[in-house]
Amino acid sequence: MVGTVIAKIAGSTLGDTYTFPAADGASGEFLKTDGSTNLSFGSAAAGGKVLQVLGTSLNTTVTSTSTSYVASGLTITLTPASASSKFLLILSGGQQQASVVAYECLTTFYVDGSEVAETGPYELWQQRYNRGPHSATCLHAPSTVSAVTYAPFYKVNSSPAGQYATFNLATARVTFTVMELSS
């Protein structure tokens, strides 16, 4: 039968479909090649899957004069399906700003009250009067099956009197999403 398949594929055009008798392959298998004209049925390739997706958002103004990271008001708690799961953290949208040129609004991610990685921040915004959307991502492997809580935190890099960082300006909507991925 594999020889017949090769002949059909050789004369095919984009979009052609072929049906094979059940005896030629089991459920969940696919037709694969070794790079030449040898075809065989095989198992689906192993790979990661999205196990769960949780999200939250806010559309209120959140501002601080702190030069230490403070909570943004967005949090997500999940229980990993496996100790080998990885979590993709995504912060997007909204409007952030620093109140004065040369001052910065820095954003990082926290897990269970501590910064995910000391190499943060994952985002830095510097501009006066201009505002920009969040665009930060992080891949984290907590190596646990216990519940974990993720949250974006932010700060201003320097705060002389009256200077501040704005994590979000109303009525813009900032969204925080966490996806659990299998390995």
Short mmCIF file of N, CA and C in Angstrom, two decimals:
data_model
loop_
_atom_site.label_atom_id
_atom_site.label_comp_id
_atom_site.label_asym_id
_atom_site.label_seq_id
_atom_site.Cartn_x
_atom_site.Cartn_y
_atom_site.Cartn_z
N MET A 1 0.81 -1.20 0.00
CA MET A 1 0.00 0.00 0.00
C MET A 1 0.85 1.26 0.00
N VAL A 2 2.01 1.24 0.70
CA VAL A 2 2.85 2.43 0.77
C VAL A 2 3.31 2.85 -0.62
N GLY A 3 3.60 1.91 -1.49
CA GLY A 3 3.98 2.24 -2.87
C GLY A 3 2.88 2.98 -3.59
N THR A 4 1.63 2.59 -3.37
CA THR A 4 0.48 3.26 -3.97
C THR A 4 0.37 4.69 -3.45
N VAL A 5 0.64 4.86 -2.15
CA VAL A 5 0.59 6.19 -1.54
C VAL A 5 1.63 7.09 -2.21
N ILE A 6 2.85 6.60 -2.40
CA ILE A 6 3.90 7.39 -3.04
C ILE A 6 3.47 7.81 -4.44
N ALA A 7 2.89 6.91 -5.19
CA ALA A 7 2.45 7.23 -6.55
C ALA A 7 1.36 8.30 -6.53
N LYS A 8 0.43 8.21 -5.58
CA LYS A 8 -0.63 9.21 -5.48
C LYS A 8 -0.05 10.58 -5.12
N ILE A 9 0.85 10.61 -4.14
CA ILE A 9 1.44 11.88 -3.69
C ILE A 9 2.26 12.51 -4.79
N ALA A 10 3.00 11.71 -5.55
CA ALA A 10 3.84 12.25 -6.63
C ALA A 10 3.00 13.00 -7.66
N GLY A 11 1.78 12.56 -7.90
CA GLY A 11 0.93 13.22 -8.89
C GLY A 11 -0.09 14.16 -8.27
N SER A 12 0.09 14.54 -7.01
CA SER A 12 -0.92 15.34 -6.33
C SER A 12 -0.67 16.84 -6.51
N THR A 13 -1.70 17.59 -6.16
CA THR A 13 -1.59 19.04 -6.13
C THR A 13 -2.02 19.52 -4.74
N LEU A 14 -1.68 20.75 -4.43
CA LEU A 14 -2.01 21.31 -3.13
C LEU A 14 -3.51 21.20 -2.86
N GLY A 15 -3.85 20.66 -1.69
CA GLY A 15 -5.25 20.54 -1.31
C GLY A 15 -5.84 19.16 -1.55
N ASP A 16 -5.11 18.27 -2.26
CA ASP A 16 -5.60 16.91 -2.46
C ASP A 16 -5.68 16.18 -1.12
N THR A 17 -6.69 15.34 -0.98
CA THR A 17 -6.83 14.51 0.23
C THR A 17 -6.92 13.06 -0.20
N TYR A 18 -6.43 12.20 0.65
CA TYR A 18 -6.43 10.77 0.37
C TYR A 18 -6.97 10.02 1.57
N THR A 19 -7.72 8.96 1.30
CA THR A 19 -8.24 8.11 2.35
C THR A 19 -7.54 6.76 2.23
N PHE A 20 -7.12 6.23 3.36
CA PHE A 20 -6.41 4.95 3.38
C PHE A 20 -7.22 3.94 4.18
N PRO A 21 -7.15 2.68 3.81
CA PRO A 21 -7.85 1.64 4.57
C PRO A 21 -7.35 1.63 6.02
N ALA A 22 -8.24 1.29 6.95
CA ALA A 22 -7.91 1.29 8.37
C ALA A 22 -6.73 0.38 8.68
N ALA A 23 -6.54 -0.67 7.92
CA ALA A 23 -5.44 -1.61 8.18
C ALA A 23 -4.07 -0.99 7.96
N ASP A 24 -3.99 0.12 7.24
CA ASP A 24 -2.70 0.73 6.93
C ASP A 24 -2.16 1.62 8.04
N GLY A 25 -2.96 2.02 8.97
CA GLY A 25 -2.49 2.88 10.05
C GLY A 25 -3.47 2.84 11.20
N ALA A 26 -2.95 3.02 12.39
CA ALA A 26 -3.82 3.00 13.58
C ALA A 26 -4.28 4.42 13.89
N SER A 27 -5.31 4.52 14.71
CA SER A 27 -5.82 5.81 15.13
C SER A 27 -4.72 6.62 15.81
N GLY A 28 -4.59 7.90 15.46
CA GLY A 28 -3.59 8.77 16.06
C GLY A 28 -2.24 8.73 15.35
N GLU A 29 -2.08 7.85 14.37
CA GLU A 29 -0.82 7.79 13.64
C GLU A 29 -0.86 8.73 12.44
N PHE A 30 0.30 9.03 11.91
CA PHE A 30 0.39 9.88 10.74
C PHE A 30 1.37 9.26 9.76
N LEU A 31 1.31 9.69 8.52
CA LEU A 31 2.20 9.21 7.49
C LEU A 31 3.48 10.02 7.55
N LYS A 32 4.63 9.35 7.65
CA LYS A 32 5.90 10.07 7.75
C LYS A 32 6.89 9.52 6.73
N THR A 33 7.92 10.29 6.46
CA THR A 33 8.96 9.90 5.52
C THR A 33 10.32 9.95 6.19
N ASP A 34 11.24 9.16 5.70
CA ASP A 34 12.60 9.21 6.24
C ASP A 34 13.48 10.19 5.45
N GLY A 35 12.87 10.98 4.59
CA GLY A 35 13.60 11.97 3.80
C GLY A 35 13.82 11.51 2.37
N SER A 36 13.53 10.25 2.08
CA SER A 36 13.63 9.76 0.71
C SER A 36 12.23 9.37 0.26
N THR A 37 12.09 8.29 -0.48
CA THR A 37 10.77 7.86 -0.92
C THR A 37 10.16 6.83 0.03
N ASN A 38 10.80 6.57 1.16
CA ASN A 38 10.28 5.59 2.11
C ASN A 38 9.26 6.24 3.03
N LEU A 39 8.02 5.75 2.98
CA LEU A 39 6.95 6.24 3.82
C LEU A 39 6.53 5.15 4.80
N SER A 40 6.09 5.57 5.97
CA SER A 40 5.56 4.62 6.95
C SER A 40 4.60 5.37 7.87
N PHE A 41 3.78 4.61 8.60
CA PHE A 41 2.89 5.21 9.57
C PHE A 41 3.62 5.24 10.90
N GLY A 42 3.45 6.35 11.66
CA GLY A 42 4.13 6.47 12.94
C GLY A 42 3.27 7.19 13.95
N SER A 43 3.77 7.22 15.17
CA SER A 43 3.06 7.88 16.26
C SER A 43 3.22 9.38 16.16
N ALA A 44 2.26 10.07 16.70
CA ALA A 44 2.33 11.54 16.72
C ALA A 44 3.55 11.97 17.53
N ALA A 45 4.18 13.01 17.08
CA ALA A 45 5.36 13.54 17.77
C ALA A 45 4.98 14.04 19.15
N ALA A 46 5.85 13.79 20.11
CA ALA A 46 5.61 14.30 21.46
C ALA A 46 5.88 15.79 21.48
N GLY A 47 5.16 16.49 22.29
CA GLY A 47 5.39 17.92 22.38
C GLY A 47 4.54 18.53 23.47
N GLY A 48 4.82 19.76 23.73
CA GLY A 48 4.10 20.45 24.78
C GLY A 48 2.67 20.78 24.40
N LYS A 49 1.85 20.95 25.41
CA LYS A 49 0.46 21.32 25.21
C LYS A 49 0.11 22.41 26.21
N VAL A 50 -0.89 23.20 25.86
CA VAL A 50 -1.40 24.19 26.80
C VAL A 50 -2.37 23.46 27.72
N LEU A 51 -2.07 23.48 29.02
CA LEU A 51 -2.88 22.76 29.99
C LEU A 51 -3.98 23.62 30.60
N GLN A 52 -3.68 24.89 30.83
CA GLN A 52 -4.68 25.81 31.36
C GLN A 52 -4.27 27.24 31.05
N VAL A 53 -5.27 28.11 30.93
CA VAL A 53 -5.04 29.53 30.67
C VAL A 53 -5.94 30.32 31.61
N LEU A 54 -5.33 31.24 32.36
CA LEU A 54 -6.10 32.11 33.24
C LEU A 54 -5.71 33.56 32.95
N GLY A 55 -6.66 34.45 33.08
CA GLY A 55 -6.38 35.85 32.81
C GLY A 55 -7.16 36.77 33.72
N THR A 56 -6.63 37.97 33.88
CA THR A 56 -7.30 39.01 34.65
C THR A 56 -6.94 40.35 34.02
N SER A 57 -7.72 41.37 34.32
CA SER A 57 -7.42 42.68 33.74
C SER A 57 -7.93 43.77 34.68
N LEU A 58 -7.46 44.99 34.41
CA LEU A 58 -7.97 46.16 35.13
C LEU A 58 -7.97 47.35 34.20
N ASN A 59 -8.87 48.29 34.48
CA ASN A 59 -8.95 49.50 33.66
C ASN A 59 -9.03 50.75 34.54
N THR A 60 -8.35 50.68 35.68
CA THR A 60 -8.29 51.82 36.59
C THR A 60 -6.88 52.40 36.59
N THR A 61 -6.73 53.60 37.10
CA THR A 61 -5.42 54.22 37.19
C THR A 61 -4.67 53.66 38.39
N VAL A 62 -3.42 53.25 38.15
CA VAL A 62 -2.57 52.69 39.20
C VAL A 62 -1.24 53.43 39.12
N THR A 63 -0.89 54.21 40.15
CA THR A 63 0.29 55.06 40.14
C THR A 63 1.04 54.93 41.46
N SER A 64 2.39 55.08 41.40
CA SER A 64 3.20 55.00 42.62
C SER A 64 4.43 55.88 42.49
N THR A 65 4.92 56.37 43.63
CA THR A 65 6.19 57.10 43.68
C THR A 65 7.29 56.21 44.26
N SER A 66 7.00 54.94 44.51
CA SER A 66 7.96 54.03 45.15
C SER A 66 9.10 53.65 44.21
N THR A 67 10.32 53.62 44.75
CA THR A 67 11.48 53.15 44.00
C THR A 67 11.73 51.66 44.27
N SER A 68 10.86 51.05 45.05
CA SER A 68 10.86 49.59 45.26
C SER A 68 9.63 49.04 44.57
N TYR A 69 9.71 47.81 44.09
CA TYR A 69 8.56 47.23 43.39
C TYR A 69 7.33 47.16 44.28
N VAL A 70 6.17 47.55 43.71
CA VAL A 70 4.88 47.49 44.40
C VAL A 70 3.89 46.72 43.51
N ALA A 71 2.88 46.16 44.14
CA ALA A 71 1.88 45.36 43.43
C ALA A 71 1.07 46.23 42.48
N SER A 72 0.75 45.67 41.34
CA SER A 72 -0.04 46.38 40.33
C SER A 72 -1.54 46.19 40.54
N GLY A 73 -1.91 45.21 41.33
CA GLY A 73 -3.33 44.90 41.52
C GLY A 73 -3.79 43.72 40.70
N LEU A 74 -2.91 43.18 39.86
CA LEU A 74 -3.25 42.01 39.05
C LEU A 74 -2.57 40.77 39.66
N THR A 75 -3.33 39.72 39.92
CA THR A 75 -2.75 38.47 40.43
C THR A 75 -3.49 37.28 39.84
N ILE A 76 -2.75 36.19 39.67
CA ILE A 76 -3.34 34.93 39.20
C ILE A 76 -2.72 33.81 40.02
N THR A 77 -3.58 32.96 40.60
CA THR A 77 -3.12 31.79 41.35
C THR A 77 -3.56 30.53 40.62
N LEU A 78 -2.61 29.61 40.41
CA LEU A 78 -2.93 28.34 39.76
C LEU A 78 -2.19 27.21 40.45
N THR A 79 -2.72 26.01 40.28
CA THR A 79 -2.06 24.81 40.78
C THR A 79 -1.54 24.04 39.57
N PRO A 80 -0.21 23.85 39.48
CA PRO A 80 0.36 23.14 38.32
C PRO A 80 -0.14 21.70 38.23
N ALA A 81 -0.33 21.23 37.01
CA ALA A 81 -0.73 19.85 36.77
C ALA A 81 0.45 18.91 36.99
N SER A 82 1.67 19.43 36.85
CA SER A 82 2.88 18.61 36.97
C SER A 82 4.03 19.48 37.46
N ALA A 83 4.98 18.86 38.14
CA ALA A 83 6.16 19.60 38.61
C ALA A 83 7.05 20.01 37.44
N SER A 84 6.84 19.42 36.27
CA SER A 84 7.66 19.78 35.10
C SER A 84 6.99 20.84 34.22
N SER A 85 5.81 21.31 34.62
CA SER A 85 5.12 22.35 33.84
C SER A 85 5.91 23.65 33.83
N LYS A 86 5.71 24.40 32.75
CA LYS A 86 6.26 25.75 32.65
C LYS A 86 5.08 26.70 32.50
N PHE A 87 5.30 27.94 32.94
CA PHE A 87 4.23 28.94 32.87
C PHE A 87 4.70 30.12 32.03
N LEU A 88 3.87 30.48 31.05
CA LEU A 88 4.13 31.65 30.21
C LEU A 88 3.30 32.80 30.76
N LEU A 89 3.98 33.86 31.22
CA LEU A 89 3.34 35.04 31.78
C LEU A 89 3.33 36.13 30.71
N ILE A 90 2.18 36.73 30.48
CA ILE A 90 2.03 37.75 29.43
C ILE A 90 1.31 38.96 30.01
N LEU A 91 1.94 40.12 29.89
CA LEU A 91 1.33 41.38 30.30
C LEU A 91 1.19 42.23 29.04
N SER A 92 -0.04 42.69 28.77
CA SER A 92 -0.23 43.45 27.53
C SER A 92 -1.33 44.49 27.69
N GLY A 93 -1.29 45.47 26.79
CA GLY A 93 -2.31 46.50 26.75
C GLY A 93 -2.13 47.56 27.82
N GLY A 94 -3.18 48.28 28.08
CA GLY A 94 -3.14 49.34 29.07
C GLY A 94 -2.32 50.53 28.60
N GLN A 95 -2.06 51.47 29.51
CA GLN A 95 -1.21 52.63 29.23
C GLN A 95 -0.33 52.87 30.44
N GLN A 96 0.97 52.86 30.22
CA GLN A 96 1.93 53.14 31.28
C GLN A 96 2.69 54.41 30.93
N GLN A 97 3.27 55.02 31.95
CA GLN A 97 4.08 56.21 31.69
C GLN A 97 4.97 56.51 32.89
N ALA A 98 6.02 57.28 32.65
CA ALA A 98 6.84 57.86 33.70
C ALA A 98 6.53 59.36 33.66
N SER A 99 6.52 60.00 34.83
CA SER A 99 6.05 61.38 34.88
C SER A 99 7.02 62.40 34.31
N VAL A 100 8.30 62.08 34.24
CA VAL A 100 9.30 63.04 33.77
C VAL A 100 10.30 62.31 32.87
N VAL A 101 10.78 62.99 31.83
CA VAL A 101 11.82 62.41 30.97
C VAL A 101 12.99 62.00 31.84
N ALA A 102 13.62 60.89 31.55
CA ALA A 102 14.75 60.31 32.27
C ALA A 102 14.30 59.51 33.49
N TYR A 103 13.02 59.54 33.82
CA TYR A 103 12.51 58.66 34.87
C TYR A 103 11.78 57.52 34.18
N GLU A 104 11.82 56.37 34.80
CA GLU A 104 11.33 55.17 34.13
C GLU A 104 10.30 54.45 34.99
N CYS A 105 9.34 53.85 34.30
CA CYS A 105 8.41 52.92 34.92
C CYS A 105 8.93 51.53 34.57
N LEU A 106 9.37 50.77 35.58
CA LEU A 106 9.91 49.44 35.37
C LEU A 106 8.90 48.40 35.85
N THR A 107 8.73 47.35 35.08
CA THR A 107 7.77 46.30 35.42
C THR A 107 8.48 44.95 35.44
N THR A 108 8.15 44.13 36.43
CA THR A 108 8.71 42.78 36.54
C THR A 108 7.60 41.84 36.98
N PHE A 109 7.90 40.56 37.08
CA PHE A 109 6.93 39.57 37.53
C PHE A 109 7.37 38.99 38.86
N TYR A 110 6.40 38.76 39.73
CA TYR A 110 6.64 38.12 41.02
C TYR A 110 5.92 36.78 41.06
N VAL A 111 6.52 35.82 41.77
CA VAL A 111 5.87 34.55 42.05
C VAL A 111 5.91 34.35 43.57
N ASP A 112 4.76 34.14 44.15
CA ASP A 112 4.63 33.93 45.59
C ASP A 112 5.39 34.98 46.41
N GLY A 113 5.31 36.24 45.99
CA GLY A 113 5.88 37.35 46.75
C GLY A 113 7.34 37.68 46.48
N SER A 114 8.00 36.96 45.57
CA SER A 114 9.41 37.24 45.23
C SER A 114 9.54 37.42 43.73
N GLU A 115 10.52 38.23 43.33
CA GLU A 115 10.73 38.45 41.91
C GLU A 115 11.06 37.12 41.22
N VAL A 116 10.45 36.87 40.06
CA VAL A 116 10.65 35.62 39.32
C VAL A 116 12.13 35.42 39.01
N ALA A 117 12.79 36.46 38.53
CA ALA A 117 14.21 36.38 38.19
C ALA A 117 14.88 37.69 38.55
N GLU A 118 16.04 37.60 39.10
CA GLU A 118 16.76 38.81 39.48
C GLU A 118 17.30 39.57 38.29
N THR A 119 17.10 39.03 37.09
CA THR A 119 17.58 39.71 35.88
C THR A 119 16.53 40.67 35.32
N GLY A 120 15.40 40.85 36.04
CA GLY A 120 14.37 41.79 35.59
C GLY A 120 14.93 43.20 35.59
N PRO A 121 14.23 44.18 35.14
CA PRO A 121 12.82 44.14 34.82
C PRO A 121 12.56 43.52 33.45
N TYR A 122 11.32 43.13 33.22
CA TYR A 122 10.92 42.57 31.94
C TYR A 122 10.41 43.65 31.00
N GLU A 123 10.27 44.86 31.54
CA GLU A 123 9.76 45.96 30.74
C GLU A 123 10.22 47.27 31.37
N LEU A 124 10.54 48.24 30.51
CA LEU A 124 10.97 49.56 30.97
C LEU A 124 10.34 50.60 30.06
N TRP A 125 9.66 51.57 30.66
CA TRP A 125 9.03 52.63 29.87
C TRP A 125 9.60 53.96 30.33
N GLN A 126 10.10 54.75 29.39
CA GLN A 126 10.68 56.05 29.71
C GLN A 126 10.15 57.08 28.72
N GLN A 127 9.38 58.03 29.22
CA GLN A 127 8.87 59.08 28.35
C GLN A 127 7.96 59.97 29.16
N ARG A 128 7.96 61.21 28.87
CA ARG A 128 7.02 62.12 29.53
C ARG A 128 5.91 62.49 28.55
N TYR A 129 4.73 62.51 29.03
CA TYR A 129 3.53 62.86 28.28
C TYR A 129 3.11 61.79 27.27
N ASN A 130 4.02 60.96 26.86
CA ASN A 130 3.65 59.86 25.98
C ASN A 130 3.35 58.65 26.83
N ARG A 131 2.43 57.86 26.36
CA ARG A 131 2.04 56.65 27.07
C ARG A 131 2.17 55.48 26.12
N GLY A 132 2.44 54.34 26.69
CA GLY A 132 2.58 53.17 25.85
C GLY A 132 1.96 51.94 26.49
N PRO A 133 1.59 50.98 25.65
CA PRO A 133 1.00 49.75 26.17
C PRO A 133 2.06 48.84 26.78
N HIS A 134 1.63 47.98 27.68
CA HIS A 134 2.52 46.97 28.23
C HIS A 134 2.80 45.91 27.18
N SER A 135 4.00 45.37 27.22
CA SER A 135 4.39 44.27 26.35
C SER A 135 5.52 43.53 27.04
N ALA A 136 5.17 42.64 27.96
CA ALA A 136 6.18 41.91 28.72
C ALA A 136 5.80 40.44 28.80
N THR A 137 6.79 39.56 28.67
CA THR A 137 6.56 38.12 28.80
C THR A 137 7.68 37.50 29.62
N CYS A 138 7.37 36.36 30.19
CA CYS A 138 8.34 35.62 31.00
C CYS A 138 7.95 34.15 30.98
N LEU A 139 8.93 33.26 30.88
CA LEU A 139 8.69 31.83 30.98
C LEU A 139 9.28 31.37 32.30
N HIS A 140 8.45 30.76 33.15
CA HIS A 140 8.88 30.37 34.49
C HIS A 140 8.57 28.90 34.74
N ALA A 141 9.51 28.19 35.36
CA ALA A 141 9.34 26.78 35.72
C ALA A 141 9.41 26.66 37.24
N PRO A 142 8.26 26.64 37.93
CA PRO A 142 8.28 26.63 39.39
C PRO A 142 8.69 25.30 40.02
N SER A 143 8.67 24.20 39.27
CA SER A 143 9.06 22.86 39.76
C SER A 143 8.29 22.47 41.02
N THR A 144 6.98 22.61 40.98
CA THR A 144 6.14 22.26 42.12
C THR A 144 4.76 21.86 41.62
N VAL A 145 4.00 21.17 42.48
CA VAL A 145 2.60 20.90 42.19
C VAL A 145 1.71 21.64 43.18
N SER A 146 2.33 22.49 43.99
CA SER A 146 1.58 23.33 44.92
C SER A 146 1.14 24.61 44.21
N ALA A 147 0.07 25.21 44.68
CA ALA A 147 -0.44 26.44 44.08
C ALA A 147 0.63 27.54 44.07
N VAL A 148 0.70 28.28 42.97
CA VAL A 148 1.61 29.42 42.84
C VAL A 148 0.80 30.65 42.46
N THR A 149 1.26 31.81 42.93
CA THR A 149 0.59 33.07 42.62
C THR A 149 1.56 33.97 41.87
N TYR A 150 1.12 34.41 40.68
CA TYR A 150 1.92 35.30 39.84
C TYR A 150 1.30 36.69 39.85
N ALA A 151 2.15 37.71 39.76
CA ALA A 151 1.66 39.09 39.73
C ALA A 151 2.71 39.99 39.09
N PRO A 152 2.29 40.94 38.26
CA PRO A 152 3.21 41.98 37.80
C PRO A 152 3.36 43.05 38.89
N PHE A 153 4.59 43.50 39.10
CA PHE A 153 4.91 44.57 40.04
C PHE A 153 5.60 45.67 39.25
N TYR A 154 5.59 46.89 39.76
CA TYR A 154 6.21 48.01 39.05
C TYR A 154 6.82 48.99 40.03
N LYS A 155 7.67 49.89 39.51
CA LYS A 155 8.29 50.94 40.33
C LYS A 155 8.77 52.06 39.42
N VAL A 156 9.12 53.20 40.03
CA VAL A 156 9.78 54.29 39.32
C VAL A 156 11.27 54.16 39.64
N ASN A 157 12.16 54.47 38.69
CA ASN A 157 13.59 54.28 38.92
C ASN A 157 14.18 55.29 39.90
N SER A 158 13.59 56.47 40.01
CA SER A 158 14.06 57.51 40.92
C SER A 158 12.87 58.39 41.24
N SER A 159 12.81 58.90 42.45
CA SER A 159 11.60 59.63 42.79
C SER A 159 11.86 60.91 43.57
N PRO A 160 12.36 61.96 42.89
CA PRO A 160 12.39 63.25 43.57
C PRO A 160 10.94 63.71 43.77
N ALA A 161 10.75 64.68 44.58
CA ALA A 161 9.40 65.14 44.94
C ALA A 161 8.48 65.25 43.73
N GLY A 162 7.36 64.55 43.83
CA GLY A 162 6.34 64.67 42.80
C GLY A 162 6.50 63.77 41.59
N GLN A 163 7.58 63.00 41.48
CA GLN A 163 7.77 62.13 40.32
C GLN A 163 7.11 60.78 40.59
N TYR A 164 6.58 60.16 39.55
CA TYR A 164 5.85 58.91 39.75
C TYR A 164 5.90 58.05 38.50
N ALA A 165 5.54 56.79 38.68
CA ALA A 165 5.36 55.84 37.58
C ALA A 165 3.90 55.45 37.56
N THR A 166 3.34 55.38 36.38
CA THR A 166 1.96 54.96 36.23
C THR A 166 1.94 53.60 35.56
N PHE A 167 1.42 52.61 36.28
CA PHE A 167 1.30 51.26 35.73
C PHE A 167 0.16 51.20 34.72
N ASN A 168 -0.92 51.92 35.00
CA ASN A 168 -2.04 51.97 34.06
C ASN A 168 -2.84 53.25 34.27
N LEU A 169 -3.34 53.78 33.15
CA LEU A 169 -4.22 54.96 33.17
C LEU A 169 -5.63 54.53 32.77
N ALA A 170 -6.62 54.93 33.57
CA ALA A 170 -8.01 54.62 33.22
C ALA A 170 -8.31 55.36 31.91
N THR A 171 -9.02 54.89 31.04
CA THR A 171 -9.86 53.72 30.98
C THR A 171 -9.21 52.61 30.15
N ALA A 172 -7.93 52.73 29.91
CA ALA A 172 -7.23 51.68 29.17
C ALA A 172 -7.29 50.37 29.97
N ARG A 173 -7.34 49.25 29.28
CA ARG A 173 -7.41 47.95 29.94
C ARG A 173 -6.09 47.22 29.78
N VAL A 174 -5.44 46.92 30.92
CA VAL A 174 -4.21 46.12 30.92
C VAL A 174 -4.61 44.70 31.28
N THR A 175 -4.04 43.72 30.57
CA THR A 175 -4.40 42.32 30.74
C THR A 175 -3.19 41.50 31.15
N PHE A 176 -3.39 40.61 32.13
CA PHE A 176 -2.35 39.71 32.61
C PHE A 176 -2.86 38.28 32.39
N THR A 177 -2.09 37.49 31.64
CA THR A 177 -2.46 36.13 31.30
C THR A 177 -1.36 35.18 31.71
N VAL A 178 -1.73 34.02 32.25
CA VAL A 178 -0.76 32.98 32.60
C VAL A 178 -1.23 31.68 31.94
N MET A 179 -0.32 31.04 31.19
CA MET A 179 -0.61 29.77 30.52
C MET A 179 0.29 28.69 31.10
N GLU A 180 -0.30 27.57 31.48
CA GLU A 180 0.50 26.42 31.91
C GLU A 180 0.77 25.56 30.68
N LEU A 181 2.05 25.23 30.49
CA LEU A 181 2.49 24.43 29.34
C LEU A 181 3.10 23.14 29.83
N SER A 182 2.75 22.02 29.18
CA SER A 182 3.39 20.76 29.53
C SER A 182 4.73 20.69 28.82
N SER A 183 5.61 19.91 29.38
CA SER A 183 6.95 19.81 28.75
C SER A 183 7.03 18.62 27.82
#
